[in-house]
mmCIF file of C-alpha atoms in Angstrom:
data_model
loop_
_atom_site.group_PDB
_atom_site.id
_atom_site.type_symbol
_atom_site.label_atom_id
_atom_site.label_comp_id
_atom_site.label_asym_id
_atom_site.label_seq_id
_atom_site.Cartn_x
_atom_site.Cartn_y
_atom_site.Cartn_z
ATOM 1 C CA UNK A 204 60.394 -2.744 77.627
ATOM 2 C CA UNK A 205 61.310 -1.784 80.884
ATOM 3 C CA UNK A 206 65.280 -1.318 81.833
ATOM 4 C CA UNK A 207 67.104 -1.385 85.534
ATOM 5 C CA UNK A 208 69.915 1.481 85.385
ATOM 6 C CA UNK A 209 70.622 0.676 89.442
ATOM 7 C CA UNK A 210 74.166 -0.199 87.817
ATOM 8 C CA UNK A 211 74.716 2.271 85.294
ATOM 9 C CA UNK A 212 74.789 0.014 82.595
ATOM 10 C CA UNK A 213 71.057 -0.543 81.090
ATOM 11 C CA UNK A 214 70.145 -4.356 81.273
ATOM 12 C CA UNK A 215 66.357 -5.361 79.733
ATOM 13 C CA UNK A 216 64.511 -6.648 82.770
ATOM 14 C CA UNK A 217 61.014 -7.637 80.762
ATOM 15 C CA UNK A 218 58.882 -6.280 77.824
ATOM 16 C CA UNK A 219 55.396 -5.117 77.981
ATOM 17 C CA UNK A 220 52.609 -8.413 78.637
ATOM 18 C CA UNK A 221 51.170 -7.321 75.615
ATOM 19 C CA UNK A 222 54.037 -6.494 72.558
ATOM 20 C CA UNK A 223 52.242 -4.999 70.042
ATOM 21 C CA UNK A 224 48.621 -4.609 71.285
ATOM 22 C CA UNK A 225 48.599 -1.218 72.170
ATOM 23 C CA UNK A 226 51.222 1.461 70.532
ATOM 24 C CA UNK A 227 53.577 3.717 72.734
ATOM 25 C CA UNK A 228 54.857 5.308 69.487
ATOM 26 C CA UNK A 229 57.676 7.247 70.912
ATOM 27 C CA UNK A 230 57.735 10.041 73.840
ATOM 28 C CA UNK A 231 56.157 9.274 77.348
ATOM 29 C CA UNK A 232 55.049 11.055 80.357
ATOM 30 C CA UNK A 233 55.040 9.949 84.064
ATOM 31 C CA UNK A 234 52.166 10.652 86.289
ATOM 32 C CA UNK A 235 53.436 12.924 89.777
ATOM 33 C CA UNK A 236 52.602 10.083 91.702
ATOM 34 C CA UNK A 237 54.624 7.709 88.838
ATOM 35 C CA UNK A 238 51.650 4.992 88.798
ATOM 36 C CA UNK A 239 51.149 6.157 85.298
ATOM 37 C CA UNK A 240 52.608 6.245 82.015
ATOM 38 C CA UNK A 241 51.199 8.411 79.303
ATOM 39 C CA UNK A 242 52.275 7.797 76.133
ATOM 40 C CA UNK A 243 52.496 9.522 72.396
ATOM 41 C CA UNK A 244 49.992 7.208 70.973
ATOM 42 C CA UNK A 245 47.535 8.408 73.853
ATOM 43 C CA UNK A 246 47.628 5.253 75.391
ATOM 44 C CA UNK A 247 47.730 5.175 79.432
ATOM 45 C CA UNK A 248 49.708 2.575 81.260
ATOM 46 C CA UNK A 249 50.001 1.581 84.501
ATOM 47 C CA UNK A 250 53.483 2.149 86.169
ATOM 48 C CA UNK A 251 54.169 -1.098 88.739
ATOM 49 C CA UNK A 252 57.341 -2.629 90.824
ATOM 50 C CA UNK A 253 54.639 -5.792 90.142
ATOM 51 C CA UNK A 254 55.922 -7.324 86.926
ATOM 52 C CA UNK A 255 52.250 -8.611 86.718
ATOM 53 C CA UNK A 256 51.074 -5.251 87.016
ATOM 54 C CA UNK A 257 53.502 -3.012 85.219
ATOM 55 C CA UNK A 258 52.682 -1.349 82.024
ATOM 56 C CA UNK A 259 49.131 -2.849 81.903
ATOM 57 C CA UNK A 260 46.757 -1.340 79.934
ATOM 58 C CA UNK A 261 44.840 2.268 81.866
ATOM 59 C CA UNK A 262 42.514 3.613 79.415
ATOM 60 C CA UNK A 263 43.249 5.971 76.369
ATOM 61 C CA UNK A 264 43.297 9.899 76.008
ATOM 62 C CA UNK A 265 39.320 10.711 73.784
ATOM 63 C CA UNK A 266 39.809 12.695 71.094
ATOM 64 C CA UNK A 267 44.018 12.290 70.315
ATOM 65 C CA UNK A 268 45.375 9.990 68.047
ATOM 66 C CA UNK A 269 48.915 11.776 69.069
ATOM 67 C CA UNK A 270 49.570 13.534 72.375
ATOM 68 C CA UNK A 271 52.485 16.628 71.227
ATOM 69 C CA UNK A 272 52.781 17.210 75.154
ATOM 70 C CA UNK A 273 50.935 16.860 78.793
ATOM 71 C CA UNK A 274 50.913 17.294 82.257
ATOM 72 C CA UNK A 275 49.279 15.326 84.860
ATOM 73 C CA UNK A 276 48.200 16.846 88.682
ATOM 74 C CA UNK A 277 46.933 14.802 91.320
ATOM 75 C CA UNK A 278 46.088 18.562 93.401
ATOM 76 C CA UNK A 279 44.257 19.789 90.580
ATOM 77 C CA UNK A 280 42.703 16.365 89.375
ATOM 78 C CA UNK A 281 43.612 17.426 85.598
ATOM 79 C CA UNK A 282 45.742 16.136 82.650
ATOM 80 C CA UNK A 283 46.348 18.743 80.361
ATOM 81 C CA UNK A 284 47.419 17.818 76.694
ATOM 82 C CA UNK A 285 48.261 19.259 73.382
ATOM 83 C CA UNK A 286 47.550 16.764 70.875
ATOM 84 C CA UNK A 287 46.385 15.988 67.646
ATOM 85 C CA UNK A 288 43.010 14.312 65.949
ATOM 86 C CA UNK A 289 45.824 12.661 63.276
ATOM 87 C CA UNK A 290 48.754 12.566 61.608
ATOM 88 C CA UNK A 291 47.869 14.931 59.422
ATOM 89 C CA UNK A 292 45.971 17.147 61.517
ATOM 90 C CA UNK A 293 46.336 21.339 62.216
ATOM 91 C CA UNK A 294 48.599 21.989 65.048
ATOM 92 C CA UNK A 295 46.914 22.532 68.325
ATOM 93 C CA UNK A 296 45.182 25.913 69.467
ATOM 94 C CA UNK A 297 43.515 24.869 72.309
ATOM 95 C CA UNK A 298 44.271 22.788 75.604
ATOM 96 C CA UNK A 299 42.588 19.288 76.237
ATOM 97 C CA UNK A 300 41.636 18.784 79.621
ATOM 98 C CA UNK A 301 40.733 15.455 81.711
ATOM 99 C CA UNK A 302 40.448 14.353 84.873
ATOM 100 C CA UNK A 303 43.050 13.073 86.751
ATOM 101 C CA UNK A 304 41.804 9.761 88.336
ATOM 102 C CA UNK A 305 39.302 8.112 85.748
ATOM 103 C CA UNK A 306 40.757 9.945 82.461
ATOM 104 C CA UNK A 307 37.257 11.308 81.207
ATOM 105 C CA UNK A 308 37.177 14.127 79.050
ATOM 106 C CA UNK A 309 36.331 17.506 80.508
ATOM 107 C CA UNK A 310 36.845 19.677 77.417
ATOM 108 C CA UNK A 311 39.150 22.142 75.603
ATOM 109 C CA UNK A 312 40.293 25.429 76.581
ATOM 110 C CA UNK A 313 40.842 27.881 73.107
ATOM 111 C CA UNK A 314 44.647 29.213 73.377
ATOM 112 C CA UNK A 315 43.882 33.627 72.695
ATOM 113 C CA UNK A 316 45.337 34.314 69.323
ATOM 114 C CA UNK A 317 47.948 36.885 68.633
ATOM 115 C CA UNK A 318 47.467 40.214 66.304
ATOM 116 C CA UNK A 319 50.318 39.989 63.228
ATOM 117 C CA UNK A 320 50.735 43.457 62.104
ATOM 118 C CA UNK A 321 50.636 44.306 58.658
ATOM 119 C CA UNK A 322 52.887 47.317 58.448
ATOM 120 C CA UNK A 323 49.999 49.918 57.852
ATOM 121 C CA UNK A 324 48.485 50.062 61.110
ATOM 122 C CA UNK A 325 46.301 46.949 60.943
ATOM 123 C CA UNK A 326 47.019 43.300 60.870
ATOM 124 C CA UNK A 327 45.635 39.810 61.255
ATOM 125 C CA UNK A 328 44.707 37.766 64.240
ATOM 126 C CA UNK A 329 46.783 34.777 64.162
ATOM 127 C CA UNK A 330 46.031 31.101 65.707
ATOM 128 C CA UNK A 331 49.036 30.236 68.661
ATOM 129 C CA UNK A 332 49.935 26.565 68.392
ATOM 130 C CA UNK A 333 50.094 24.850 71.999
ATOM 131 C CA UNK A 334 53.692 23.775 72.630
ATOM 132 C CA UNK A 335 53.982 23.039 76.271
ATOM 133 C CA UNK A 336 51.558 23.062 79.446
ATOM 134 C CA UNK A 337 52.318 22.727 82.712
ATOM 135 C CA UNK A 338 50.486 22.830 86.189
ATOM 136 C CA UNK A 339 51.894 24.449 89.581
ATOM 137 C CA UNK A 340 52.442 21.640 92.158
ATOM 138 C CA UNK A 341 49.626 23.408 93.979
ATOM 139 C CA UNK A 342 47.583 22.641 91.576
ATOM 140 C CA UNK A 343 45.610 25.559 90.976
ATOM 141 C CA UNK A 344 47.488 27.224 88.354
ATOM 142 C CA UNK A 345 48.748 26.624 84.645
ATOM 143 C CA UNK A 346 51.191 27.966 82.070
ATOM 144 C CA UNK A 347 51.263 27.217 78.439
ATOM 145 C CA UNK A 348 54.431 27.998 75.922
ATOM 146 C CA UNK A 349 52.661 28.688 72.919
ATOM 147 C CA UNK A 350 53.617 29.978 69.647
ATOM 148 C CA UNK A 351 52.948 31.594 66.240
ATOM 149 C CA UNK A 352 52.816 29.510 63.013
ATOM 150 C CA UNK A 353 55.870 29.741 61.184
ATOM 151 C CA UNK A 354 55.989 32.447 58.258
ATOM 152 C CA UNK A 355 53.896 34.831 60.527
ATOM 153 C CA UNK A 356 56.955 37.434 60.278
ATOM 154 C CA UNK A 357 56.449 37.900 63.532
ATOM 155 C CA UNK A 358 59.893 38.229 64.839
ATOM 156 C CA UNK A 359 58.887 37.198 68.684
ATOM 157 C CA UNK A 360 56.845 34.244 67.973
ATOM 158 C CA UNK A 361 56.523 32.685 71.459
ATOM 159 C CA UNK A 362 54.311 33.408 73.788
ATOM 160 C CA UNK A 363 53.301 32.074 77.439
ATOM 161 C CA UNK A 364 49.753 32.053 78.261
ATOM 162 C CA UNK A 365 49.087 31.656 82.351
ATOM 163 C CA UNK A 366 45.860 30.706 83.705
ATOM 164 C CA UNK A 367 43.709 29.496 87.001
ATOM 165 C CA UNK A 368 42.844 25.565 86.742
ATOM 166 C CA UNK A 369 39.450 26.974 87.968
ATOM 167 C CA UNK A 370 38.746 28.185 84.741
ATOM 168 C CA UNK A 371 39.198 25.325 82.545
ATOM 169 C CA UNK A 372 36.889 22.614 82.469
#
């Protein structure tokens, strides 16, 4: 449904042309130009002042079922996602990358893992679970909050993981 708060008030101005068809299922993101609206499901929808043309199907995010977070760049022509293959799928370690304009899958980008120590002088290299991702508005840079599993015993279990857009794919 889309709303007009121009009043403060929220009033329903008109529902999406097709209720039901494809799933938002819950959190969205707007592209940095706002024609876009990516949603939870992994769904892409166009963002309109055209009735006609507003939240219209755009294509779908390959390879998520459920997007956990993104960011979209015009500059650097990427979307970056953490997602998931399914409900009941392990939390992500690595970044999903697309391209910006036609959505296609680029590949994924393995988050580094962090070294648990085990109290004697060795430890365990642990999997960091993508959180958030976001790109500079130059484009050419990212940052990812990332973060231990819980029951690591790691007391500091967040982490922030900076990289060049260059080097993804």
């Amino acid at each position: 449904e889309k709303y007009d708060i121009r009043s403060g008030t929220a009033s329903v101005m008109y529902d999406s042309p097709y209720h039901g068809d494809y799933a938002f299922s819950g959190n969205i993101w707007i592209a940095d130009d706002g024609q876009r609206l990516f949603a939870r499901s992994s769904n892409v929808f166009r963002s309109s002042e055209s009735q006609a043309d507003d939240m219209t199907y755009n294509g779908n995010l390959a390879n998520l079922s459920s997007v956990i977070w993104l960011d979209q760049s015009t500059a650097a022509d990427r979307v970056l996602a953490f997602g998931t293959n399914g409900w009941s799928s392990p939390p992500p370690t690595s970044i999903v990358v697309y391209d910006s304009q036609y959505l296609n899958l680029r590949g994924t980008h393995a988050l580094p893992s962090y070294m648990v120590p085990d109290g004697s002088g060795g430890g365990s290299l642990e999997d960091t679970e993508g959180q958030f991702v976001f790109m500079s508005a130059a484009g050419d840079r990212f940052h990812a909050l990332v973060r231990v599993a819980e029951g690591s015993g790691l007391l500091l279990d967040w982490g922030l993981v900076s990289g060049n857009i260059a080097d993804l794919p």
